[in-house]
mmCIF file of C-alpha atoms in Angstrom:
data_model
loop_
_atom_site.group_PDB
_atom_site.id
_atom_site.type_symbol
_atom_site.label_atom_id
_atom_site.label_comp_id
_atom_site.label_asym_id
_atom_site.label_seq_id
_atom_site.Cartn_x
_atom_site.Cartn_y
_atom_site.Cartn_z
ATOM 1 C CA MET O 1376 125.371 -177.904 -179.695
ATOM 2 C CA LYS O 1377 127.862 -180.578 -178.286
ATOM 3 C CA LYS O 1378 127.010 -182.697 -175.402
ATOM 4 C CA LYS O 1379 129.811 -184.010 -173.252
ATOM 5 C CA ILE O 1380 129.358 -186.695 -170.376
ATOM 6 C CA ILE O 1381 132.003 -186.293 -167.782
ATOM 7 C CA ILE O 1382 132.722 -188.787 -165.043
ATOM 8 C CA LEU O 1383 134.743 -187.524 -162.256
ATOM 9 C CA SER O 1384 136.520 -189.430 -159.556
ATOM 10 C CA VAL O 1385 137.995 -187.291 -156.546
ATOM 11 C CA ILE O 1386 139.667 -189.401 -153.865
ATOM 12 C CA GLY O 1387 137.257 -192.284 -154.444
ATOM 13 C CA ILE O 1388 134.165 -189.863 -154.598
ATOM 14 C CA ILE O 1389 132.147 -190.143 -157.896
ATOM 15 C CA SER O 1390 130.397 -187.095 -159.256
ATOM 16 C CA VAL O 1391 128.592 -187.022 -162.662
ATOM 17 C CA ALA O 1392 128.432 -183.755 -164.676
ATOM 18 C CA THR O 1393 126.660 -183.154 -167.911
ATOM 19 C CA TYR O 1394 127.845 -180.048 -169.966
ATOM 20 C CA VAL O 1395 126.087 -178.658 -173.039
ATOM 21 C CA VAL O 1396 128.903 -176.373 -174.599
ATOM 22 C CA SER O 1397 128.290 -174.110 -177.501
ATOM 23 C CA ASP O 1398 130.448 -174.159 -180.603
ATOM 24 C CA ALA O 1399 132.450 -171.013 -180.952
ATOM 25 C CA SER O 1400 130.084 -169.675 -183.627
ATOM 26 C CA LYS O 1401 126.943 -170.195 -181.531
ATOM 27 C CA GLN O 1402 125.727 -168.885 -178.268
ATOM 28 C CA GLY O 1403 124.022 -171.255 -175.835
ATOM 29 C CA GLN O 1404 123.381 -171.966 -172.234
ATOM 30 C CA ASN O 1405 125.802 -173.934 -170.169
ATOM 31 C CA ILE O 1406 123.783 -176.612 -168.151
ATOM 32 C CA VAL O 1407 125.494 -178.416 -165.395
ATOM 33 C CA GLN O 1408 124.261 -181.429 -163.472
ATOM 34 C CA ALA O 1409 125.282 -181.970 -159.973
ATOM 35 C CA ALA O 1410 128.130 -179.402 -160.209
ATOM 36 C CA SER O 1411 128.812 -177.131 -157.127
ATOM 37 C CA ASP O 1412 131.388 -175.032 -158.912
ATOM 38 C CA ALA O 1413 131.523 -175.174 -162.839
ATOM 39 C CA GLU O 1414 135.073 -173.839 -163.278
ATOM 40 C CA ASN O 1415 136.501 -176.294 -160.670
ATOM 41 C CA VAL O 1416 134.465 -179.225 -162.076
ATOM 42 C CA THR O 1417 135.860 -178.140 -165.700
ATOM 43 C CA HIS O 1418 139.275 -178.243 -164.285
ATOM 44 C CA LEU O 1419 138.965 -181.599 -162.638
ATOM 45 C CA ALA O 1420 137.456 -182.991 -165.830
ATOM 46 C CA ASN O 1421 140.243 -181.793 -168.000
ATOM 47 C CA ASN O 1422 142.807 -183.254 -165.567
ATOM 48 C CA ALA O 1423 140.950 -186.476 -164.669
ATOM 49 C CA PRO O 1424 143.224 -189.614 -164.463
ATOM 50 C CA ASP O 1425 143.496 -191.463 -167.669
ATOM 51 C CA LYS O 1426 142.561 -194.810 -166.007
ATOM 52 C CA ILE O 1427 138.955 -193.598 -165.568
ATOM 53 C CA ALA O 1428 137.149 -194.613 -168.771
ATOM 54 C CA PRO O 1429 135.119 -193.548 -170.514
ATOM 55 C CA ILE O 1430 136.052 -189.804 -169.963
ATOM 56 C CA ALA O 1431 134.907 -187.218 -172.631
ATOM 57 C CA LYS O 1432 137.149 -184.109 -171.828
ATOM 58 C CA ILE O 1433 135.846 -180.640 -172.568
ATOM 59 C CA GLU O 1434 137.381 -179.398 -175.864
ATOM 60 C CA THR O 1435 136.172 -175.779 -175.653
ATOM 61 C CA ALA O 1436 136.904 -173.615 -172.524
ATOM 62 C CA MET O 1437 133.694 -172.658 -170.747
ATOM 63 C CA SER O 1438 132.925 -168.931 -171.351
ATOM 64 C CA LYS O 1439 131.721 -166.956 -168.308
ATOM 65 C CA PRO O 1440 128.297 -165.790 -168.961
ATOM 66 C CA THR O 1441 127.641 -161.973 -168.682
ATOM 67 C CA THR O 1442 125.905 -161.326 -165.393
ATOM 68 C CA LYS O 1443 123.317 -158.590 -165.473
ATOM 69 C CA SER O 1444 122.221 -156.713 -162.441
ATOM 70 C CA ILE O 1445 118.759 -157.639 -161.249
ATOM 71 C CA SER O 1446 116.321 -156.057 -158.914
ATOM 72 C CA PRO O 1447 115.548 -157.563 -155.441
ATOM 73 C CA ASP O 1448 112.110 -158.686 -156.705
ATOM 74 C CA ALA O 1449 113.639 -160.333 -159.823
ATOM 75 C CA VAL O 1450 115.947 -162.369 -157.573
ATOM 76 C CA PHE O 1451 112.934 -164.455 -156.492
ATOM 77 C CA ASP O 1452 112.179 -165.422 -160.112
ATOM 78 C CA VAL O 1453 115.874 -166.375 -160.605
ATOM 79 C CA TRP O 1454 115.810 -168.508 -157.528
ATOM 80 C CA GLY O 1455 112.493 -170.165 -158.464
ATOM 81 C CA GLU O 1456 114.098 -171.213 -161.893
ATOM 82 C CA ILE O 1457 117.188 -172.597 -160.006
ATOM 83 C CA LYS O 1458 114.984 -174.540 -157.744
ATOM 84 C CA THR O 1459 113.089 -175.964 -160.682
ATOM 85 C CA LEU O 1460 116.359 -177.058 -162.335
ATOM 86 C CA LEU O 1461 117.617 -178.502 -158.956
ATOM 87 C CA THR O 1462 114.802 -181.126 -158.979
ATOM 88 C CA ALA O 1463 116.328 -182.483 -162.168
ATOM 89 C CA GLY O 1464 119.884 -182.156 -160.860
ATOM 90 C CA LYS O 1465 120.721 -179.324 -163.241
ATOM 91 C CA ILE O 1466 121.871 -175.596 -162.873
ATOM 92 C CA ASP O 1467 122.020 -172.742 -165.305
ATOM 93 C CA ILE O 1468 125.324 -170.984 -164.660
ATOM 94 C CA GLY O 1469 124.013 -167.718 -165.642
ATOM 95 C CA LEU O 1470 121.238 -167.897 -163.318
ATOM 96 C CA GLU O 1471 123.582 -169.123 -160.580
ATOM 97 C CA LYS O 1472 125.978 -166.179 -160.964
ATOM 98 C CA GLN O 1473 122.953 -163.733 -160.843
ATOM 99 C CA LEU O 1474 121.752 -165.346 -157.629
ATOM 100 C CA ILE O 1475 125.298 -165.368 -156.061
ATOM 101 C CA ASN O 1476 125.902 -161.699 -156.909
ATOM 102 C CA SER O 1477 122.612 -160.654 -155.577
ATOM 103 C CA LEU O 1478 123.003 -162.544 -152.326
ATOM 104 C CA LYS O 1479 126.425 -161.030 -151.961
ATOM 105 C CA GLN O 1480 124.999 -157.510 -152.165
ATOM 106 C CA THR O 1481 121.915 -157.872 -150.162
ATOM 107 C CA SER O 1482 120.857 -160.586 -147.784
ATOM 108 C CA ASN O 1483 117.576 -162.340 -148.607
ATOM 109 C CA PRO O 1484 116.212 -164.167 -145.600
ATOM 110 C CA GLN O 1485 113.431 -165.807 -147.658
ATOM 111 C CA ILE O 1486 115.814 -167.301 -149.938
ATOM 112 C CA LEU O 1487 118.185 -168.502 -147.331
ATOM 113 C CA ALA O 1488 115.168 -169.979 -145.353
ATOM 114 C CA GLU O 1489 114.336 -172.043 -148.570
ATOM 115 C CA ILE O 1490 117.921 -173.004 -149.062
ATOM 116 C CA SER O 1491 117.966 -174.154 -145.320
ATOM 117 C CA GLN O 1492 114.889 -176.302 -146.052
ATOM 118 C CA LEU O 1493 116.305 -177.904 -149.190
ATOM 119 C CA LEU O 1494 119.521 -178.721 -147.125
ATOM 120 C CA GLN O 1495 117.510 -180.906 -144.964
ATOM 121 C CA GLN O 1496 116.951 -183.292 -147.673
ATOM 122 C CA PRO O 1497 119.847 -185.758 -147.799
ATOM 123 C CA ASP O 1498 121.667 -186.499 -151.077
ATOM 124 C CA ALA O 1499 120.826 -190.123 -152.108
ATOM 125 C CA ASN O 1500 121.334 -190.372 -155.704
ATOM 126 C CA LEU O 1501 123.025 -188.597 -158.694
ATOM 127 C CA THR O 1502 119.895 -186.722 -159.785
ATOM 128 C CA SER O 1503 118.980 -184.599 -156.721
ATOM 129 C CA ARG O 1504 122.221 -183.288 -155.081
ATOM 130 C CA ASN O 1505 120.770 -180.450 -152.932
ATOM 131 C CA GLN O 1506 123.309 -180.549 -150.127
ATOM 132 C CA GLU O 1507 126.345 -181.056 -152.441
ATOM 133 C CA TYR O 1508 125.447 -178.121 -154.586
ATOM 134 C CA LEU O 1509 123.881 -175.797 -151.932
ATOM 135 C CA LEU O 1510 126.704 -176.100 -149.472
ATOM 136 C CA SER O 1511 129.150 -175.051 -152.062
ATOM 137 C CA LEU O 1512 126.836 -172.222 -153.210
ATOM 138 C CA LEU O 1513 126.757 -170.704 -149.650
ATOM 139 C CA ALA O 1514 130.463 -170.707 -149.459
ATOM 140 C CA VAL O 1515 130.807 -168.905 -152.854
ATOM 141 C CA VAL O 1516 128.290 -166.296 -151.577
ATOM 142 C CA ASN O 1517 130.608 -165.943 -148.544
ATOM 143 C CA THR O 1518 128.590 -163.515 -146.466
ATOM 144 C CA HIS O 1519 128.034 -163.551 -142.708
ATOM 145 C CA GLU O 1520 124.418 -164.940 -143.219
ATOM 146 C CA SER O 1521 125.337 -167.634 -145.857
ATOM 147 C CA VAL O 1522 128.323 -168.857 -143.812
ATOM 148 C CA SER O 1523 126.176 -168.971 -140.705
ATOM 149 C CA LEU O 1524 123.690 -171.140 -142.626
ATOM 150 C CA LEU O 1525 126.414 -173.317 -143.747
ATOM 151 C CA LEU O 1526 127.847 -173.831 -140.434
ATOM 152 C CA ASP O 1527 124.442 -174.378 -138.823
ATOM 153 C CA THR O 1528 123.710 -177.076 -141.445
ATOM 154 C CA LEU O 1529 126.793 -178.914 -140.622
ATOM 155 C CA GLU O 1530 126.219 -178.658 -136.976
ATOM 156 C CA ASN O 1531 122.706 -179.828 -136.933
ATOM 157 C CA THR O 1532 121.844 -181.769 -140.362
ATOM 158 C CA PRO O 1533 123.126 -185.260 -141.098
ATOM 159 C CA ILE O 1534 125.539 -185.096 -144.023
ATOM 160 C CA THR O 1535 126.222 -188.710 -144.984
ATOM 161 C CA ASP O 1536 126.654 -188.769 -148.726
ATOM 162 C CA SER O 1537 130.335 -188.900 -149.702
ATOM 163 C CA ASN O 1538 129.959 -186.104 -152.469
ATOM 164 C CA ALA O 1539 128.019 -183.923 -150.032
ATOM 165 C CA ILE O 1540 130.792 -184.388 -147.333
ATOM 166 C CA TYR O 1541 133.556 -183.608 -149.782
ATOM 167 C CA SER O 1542 131.635 -180.473 -150.890
ATOM 168 C CA ALA O 1543 131.122 -179.448 -147.270
ATOM 169 C CA LYS O 1544 134.877 -179.930 -146.438
ATOM 170 C CA LYS O 1545 135.972 -177.994 -149.504
ATOM 171 C CA SER O 1546 133.438 -175.337 -148.554
ATOM 172 C CA LEU O 1547 134.927 -174.930 -145.140
ATOM 173 C CA GLN O 1548 138.380 -174.687 -146.603
ATOM 174 C CA LYS O 1549 137.184 -171.810 -148.847
ATOM 175 C CA ILE O 1550 135.564 -169.790 -145.994
ATOM 176 C CA ALA O 1551 138.592 -170.471 -143.831
ATOM 177 C CA ARG O 1552 140.975 -168.588 -146.202
ATOM 178 C CA SER O 1553 140.729 -165.468 -144.036
ATOM 179 C CA ASP O 1554 139.887 -164.692 -140.309
ATOM 180 C CA THR O 1555 136.555 -163.053 -141.346
ATOM 181 C CA TYR O 1556 134.492 -165.783 -139.682
ATOM 182 C CA LEU O 1557 136.591 -166.626 -136.748
ATOM 183 C CA SER O 1558 133.864 -165.906 -134.137
ATOM 184 C CA LEU O 1559 131.333 -168.124 -136.040
ATOM 185 C CA PHE O 1560 133.921 -170.927 -136.160
ATOM 186 C CA GLU O 1561 134.402 -170.741 -132.409
ATOM 187 C CA SER O 1562 130.724 -170.594 -131.646
ATOM 188 C CA THR O 1563 130.242 -173.619 -133.952
ATOM 189 C CA PHE O 1564 133.104 -175.503 -132.390
ATOM 190 C CA SER O 1565 131.578 -174.957 -128.881
ATOM 191 C CA ASN O 1566 128.159 -176.023 -130.062
ATOM 192 C CA MET O 1567 129.104 -179.012 -132.118
ATOM 193 C CA ASP O 1568 128.825 -182.422 -130.859
ATOM 194 C CA SER O 1569 132.286 -184.166 -130.221
ATOM 195 C CA ASP O 1570 131.611 -186.898 -132.746
ATOM 196 C CA ASN O 1571 130.579 -184.502 -135.571
ATOM 197 C CA LEU O 1572 132.412 -185.323 -138.757
ATOM 198 C CA PHE O 1573 133.269 -181.768 -139.422
ATOM 199 C CA LEU O 1574 134.455 -180.814 -135.997
ATOM 200 C CA PRO O 1575 138.188 -181.169 -136.763
ATOM 201 C CA ASP O 1576 137.756 -179.054 -139.817
ATOM 202 C CA ILE O 1577 136.209 -176.238 -137.723
ATOM 203 C CA ALA O 1578 139.192 -176.420 -135.338
ATOM 204 C CA ASN O 1579 141.645 -176.274 -138.128
ATOM 205 C CA ALA O 1580 140.007 -173.119 -139.467
ATOM 206 C CA ILE O 1581 140.149 -171.576 -136.018
ATOM 207 C CA ALA O 1582 143.945 -172.441 -135.673
ATOM 208 C CA LYS O 1583 144.908 -171.360 -139.187
ATOM 209 C CA ASN O 1584 143.539 -167.836 -138.601
ATOM 210 C CA ALA O 1585 143.982 -167.599 -134.912
ATOM 211 C CA SER O 1586 144.345 -164.369 -133.210
ATOM 212 C CA GLU O 1587 145.624 -164.160 -129.601
ATOM 213 C CA SER O 1588 142.114 -164.407 -128.319
ATOM 214 C CA SER O 1589 141.503 -167.360 -130.611
ATOM 215 C CA PHE O 1590 144.633 -169.064 -129.376
ATOM 216 C CA ASP O 1591 143.426 -168.771 -125.861
ATOM 217 C CA PHE O 1592 140.200 -170.308 -126.951
ATOM 218 C CA ILE O 1593 142.101 -173.282 -128.269
ATOM 219 C CA ILE O 1594 144.191 -173.650 -125.130
ATOM 220 C CA ASN O 1595 140.951 -173.466 -122.987
ATOM 221 C CA GLN O 1596 139.428 -176.246 -124.978
ATOM 222 C CA ILE O 1597 142.570 -178.342 -124.533
ATOM 223 C CA ASP O 1598 142.746 -177.576 -120.834
ATOM 224 C CA SER O 1599 139.013 -178.467 -120.475
ATOM 225 C CA LEU O 1600 140.138 -182.208 -120.945
ATOM 226 C CA GLY O 1601 136.707 -182.730 -122.463
ATOM 227 C CA ASP O 1602 135.741 -184.807 -125.490
ATOM 228 C CA LYS O 1603 136.991 -182.113 -127.931
ATOM 229 C CA SER O 1604 140.359 -181.542 -126.219
ATOM 230 C CA SER O 1605 142.284 -183.776 -128.423
ATOM 231 C CA ILE O 1606 140.778 -182.314 -131.528
ATOM 232 C CA ALA O 1607 141.696 -178.816 -130.390
ATOM 233 C CA MET O 1608 145.330 -180.092 -129.646
ATOM 234 C CA ASN O 1609 145.603 -181.581 -133.102
ATOM 235 C CA SER O 1610 144.537 -178.301 -134.684
ATOM 236 C CA MET O 1611 147.591 -176.640 -133.294
ATOM 237 C CA GLU O 1612 149.690 -177.884 -136.180
ATOM 238 C CA ASN O 1613 147.868 -175.414 -138.463
ATOM 239 C CA ILE O 1614 149.085 -172.420 -136.439
ATOM 240 C CA THR O 1615 151.199 -170.279 -138.653
ATOM 241 C CA GLN O 1616 150.757 -166.752 -137.456
ATOM 242 C CA GLU O 1617 154.080 -165.166 -136.228
ATOM 243 C CA LYS O 1618 152.210 -163.022 -133.670
ATOM 244 C CA LEU O 1619 151.542 -166.021 -131.789
ATOM 245 C CA VAL O 1620 155.170 -167.032 -131.122
ATOM 246 C CA PRO O 1621 154.984 -165.247 -127.674
ATOM 247 C CA LYS O 1622 151.879 -167.156 -126.781
ATOM 248 C CA LEU O 1623 153.565 -170.500 -127.598
ATOM 249 C CA GLN O 1624 156.716 -169.529 -125.736
ATOM 250 C CA GLN O 1625 154.507 -168.623 -122.594
ATOM 251 C CA ILE O 1626 152.896 -172.163 -122.830
ATOM 252 C CA ILE O 1627 156.396 -173.848 -123.166
ATOM 253 C CA ASN O 1628 157.777 -171.884 -120.314
ATOM 254 C CA SER O 1629 154.784 -172.149 -117.814
ATOM 255 C CA ARG O 1630 153.665 -175.784 -118.391
ATOM 256 C CA ASP O 1631 155.256 -179.030 -117.380
ATOM 257 C CA PRO O 1632 158.085 -179.550 -120.005
ATOM 258 C CA ASN O 1633 156.920 -183.155 -120.424
ATOM 259 C CA SER O 1634 153.315 -182.445 -120.998
ATOM 260 C CA GLU O 1635 151.704 -182.998 -124.348
ATOM 261 C CA LEU O 1636 150.818 -179.414 -124.577
ATOM 262 C CA SER O 1637 154.339 -178.311 -124.124
ATOM 263 C CA GLN O 1638 155.688 -180.853 -126.712
ATOM 264 C CA VAL O 1639 152.911 -179.899 -129.209
ATOM 265 C CA SER O 1640 153.793 -176.142 -128.812
ATOM 266 C CA LEU O 1641 157.445 -176.952 -129.497
ATOM 267 C CA THR O 1642 156.412 -178.795 -132.571
ATOM 268 C CA THR O 1643 154.083 -175.986 -133.633
ATOM 269 C CA LEU O 1644 157.088 -173.615 -133.431
ATOM 270 C CA ALA O 1645 159.142 -175.964 -135.611
ATOM 271 C CA ASN O 1646 156.523 -176.136 -138.156
ATOM 272 C CA MET O 1647 155.537 -172.475 -138.487
ATOM 273 C CA GLY O 1648 158.151 -171.572 -141.072
ATOM 274 C CA GLN O 1649 158.700 -168.234 -139.306
ATOM 275 C CA TYR O 1650 162.027 -166.389 -138.331
ATOM 276 C CA GLU O 1651 160.609 -165.607 -134.956
ATOM 277 C CA ALA O 1652 159.516 -169.172 -134.298
ATOM 278 C CA ALA O 1653 163.010 -170.559 -135.059
ATOM 279 C CA ALA O 1654 164.564 -167.967 -132.875
ATOM 280 C CA ALA O 1655 162.145 -168.998 -130.003
ATOM 281 C CA LEU O 1656 163.400 -172.464 -130.428
ATOM 282 C CA ILE O 1657 167.004 -171.415 -130.153
ATOM 283 C CA GLN O 1658 166.321 -169.482 -127.026
ATOM 284 C CA TRP O 1659 164.484 -172.663 -125.556
ATOM 285 C CA SER O 1660 167.388 -174.905 -126.716
ATOM 286 C CA ALA O 1661 169.917 -172.850 -124.804
ATOM 287 C CA SER O 1662 168.407 -173.868 -121.389
ATOM 288 C CA GLN O 1663 168.057 -177.602 -122.151
ATOM 289 C CA GLN O 1664 170.218 -180.311 -120.904
ATOM 290 C CA PRO O 1665 172.181 -182.894 -123.046
ATOM 291 C CA SER O 1666 169.237 -185.364 -122.669
ATOM 292 C CA ALA O 1667 167.144 -183.051 -124.894
ATOM 293 C CA ASP O 1668 169.648 -183.387 -127.838
ATOM 294 C CA LYS O 1669 167.363 -185.840 -129.820
ATOM 295 C CA LEU O 1670 164.285 -183.560 -129.534
ATOM 296 C CA VAL O 1671 166.346 -180.538 -130.475
ATOM 297 C CA THR O 1672 167.599 -182.361 -133.630
ATOM 298 C CA GLU O 1673 164.034 -183.241 -134.578
ATOM 299 C CA LEU O 1674 162.688 -179.742 -134.014
ATOM 300 C CA PHE O 1675 165.326 -178.087 -136.011
ATOM 301 C CA ASN O 1676 165.244 -180.536 -138.819
ATOM 302 C CA SER O 1677 161.644 -179.784 -139.235
ATOM 303 C CA ALA O 1678 162.106 -176.079 -138.889
ATOM 304 C CA VAL O 1679 164.790 -175.844 -141.678
ATOM 305 C CA ASN O 1680 162.828 -178.202 -143.956
ATOM 306 C CA LYS O 1681 159.764 -175.949 -143.412
ATOM 307 C CA SER O 1682 161.521 -172.586 -144.400
ATOM 308 C CA PRO O 1683 164.963 -171.050 -145.140
ATOM 309 C CA SER O 1684 163.900 -168.529 -142.373
ATOM 310 C CA ALA O 1685 165.149 -171.068 -139.798
ATOM 311 C CA TYR O 1686 168.684 -170.974 -141.232
ATOM 312 C CA ARG O 1687 168.580 -167.312 -141.038
ATOM 313 C CA ALA O 1688 167.531 -167.429 -137.526
ATOM 314 C CA ILE O 1689 170.310 -169.899 -136.625
ATOM 315 C CA GLU O 1690 172.822 -167.716 -138.250
ATOM 316 C CA LYS O 1691 171.786 -164.488 -136.432
ATOM 317 C CA GLU O 1692 170.552 -165.719 -133.153
ATOM 318 C CA LEU O 1693 172.707 -168.916 -132.103
ATOM 319 C CA ASN O 1694 175.590 -167.133 -130.699
ATOM 320 C CA SER O 1695 173.354 -164.658 -128.700
ATOM 321 C CA TYR O 1696 172.779 -167.149 -125.907
ATOM 322 C CA ASP O 1697 174.904 -169.064 -123.521
ATOM 323 C CA PHE O 1698 173.986 -172.696 -123.914
ATOM 324 C CA SER O 1699 173.650 -175.016 -120.920
ATOM 325 C CA SER O 1700 174.865 -177.826 -123.189
ATOM 326 C CA SER O 1701 177.716 -177.347 -125.624
ATOM 327 C CA GLU O 1702 176.434 -180.614 -127.412
ATOM 328 C CA ILE O 1703 173.044 -179.155 -128.179
ATOM 329 C CA LYS O 1704 174.751 -175.973 -129.678
ATOM 330 C CA LYS O 1705 176.862 -178.211 -131.798
ATOM 331 C CA THR O 1706 173.804 -180.125 -132.951
ATOM 332 C CA ILE O 1707 172.206 -176.860 -134.197
ATOM 333 C CA LYS O 1708 175.448 -175.731 -135.806
ATOM 334 C CA ALA O 1709 175.609 -179.037 -137.549
ATOM 335 C CA ILE O 1710 172.034 -178.719 -138.960
ATOM 336 C CA TYR O 1711 172.949 -175.248 -140.142
ATOM 337 C CA SER O 1712 176.255 -176.453 -141.872
ATOM 338 C CA ALA O 1713 174.369 -179.264 -143.678
ATOM 339 C CA ARG O 1714 172.201 -176.803 -145.498
ATOM 340 C CA GLN O 1715 172.283 -177.267 -149.279
#
């Protein structure tokens, strides 16, 4: 058995992981200390900056242990072993996979309740890392129950350790890869205190996956002019769904053109990287006066830098409109002509 000590530094955040990796001719357990995701930690270790010393990089790729099916009763024994290891800051990857697969298939309120209790214990050292590990575990389980517990923890439990904060943010990014939990994110945003560290992450998750109703939720939060209004406003830069272009056009056409919301909506169109978004910008530009030339230049430079779709929109849509300002039309043509 070869023991490797790995010291990781991620954006100023220090994690310590200990691996016991078997020789190719032997079979053995992989023991990981303070690791929320073994494969990710392995990747980070193998790509750690050279300036961090000493670093012992893993020489043998970690094999994925075979996961056997376990009965609902047996999962309590697995969880009991994991809890015992956690007190020493360790985790058996094989047991972890069994637990994850079991919780994915069947919700276990008792185990989730015990995880909730452990999450109340703040991470304070590199031995016991309950928050850092369990928040990541819940994201990997990725069920309605596990995500509800994760979000409830971030809403109501102090997370102050830098490693735990990093783990929480990465976990939010993971579960925000789809629109599965939009309603949970919206509920959490509504209930969270405005100074909660994770509120911007929640808002960004909503914007990234926004449906028409979720878009309305964001706008309502902005219009409330409450403590969360600016956070909701900032989240709009994450909107990329082409189906929301008409919603953004409605905002631009119905609000004060000089309002922050109108300006942010225009910027959102420019940053979407969608054909329809660039076409909407052309339609808006056609009605603008020469004084808007600087803004038009900024918007279309952003649009073409985001995606070639903007060039295609200019090519096909520009001559479909009668422009109030020939100068603005020339500006858009010049941006198109400068393409490489």
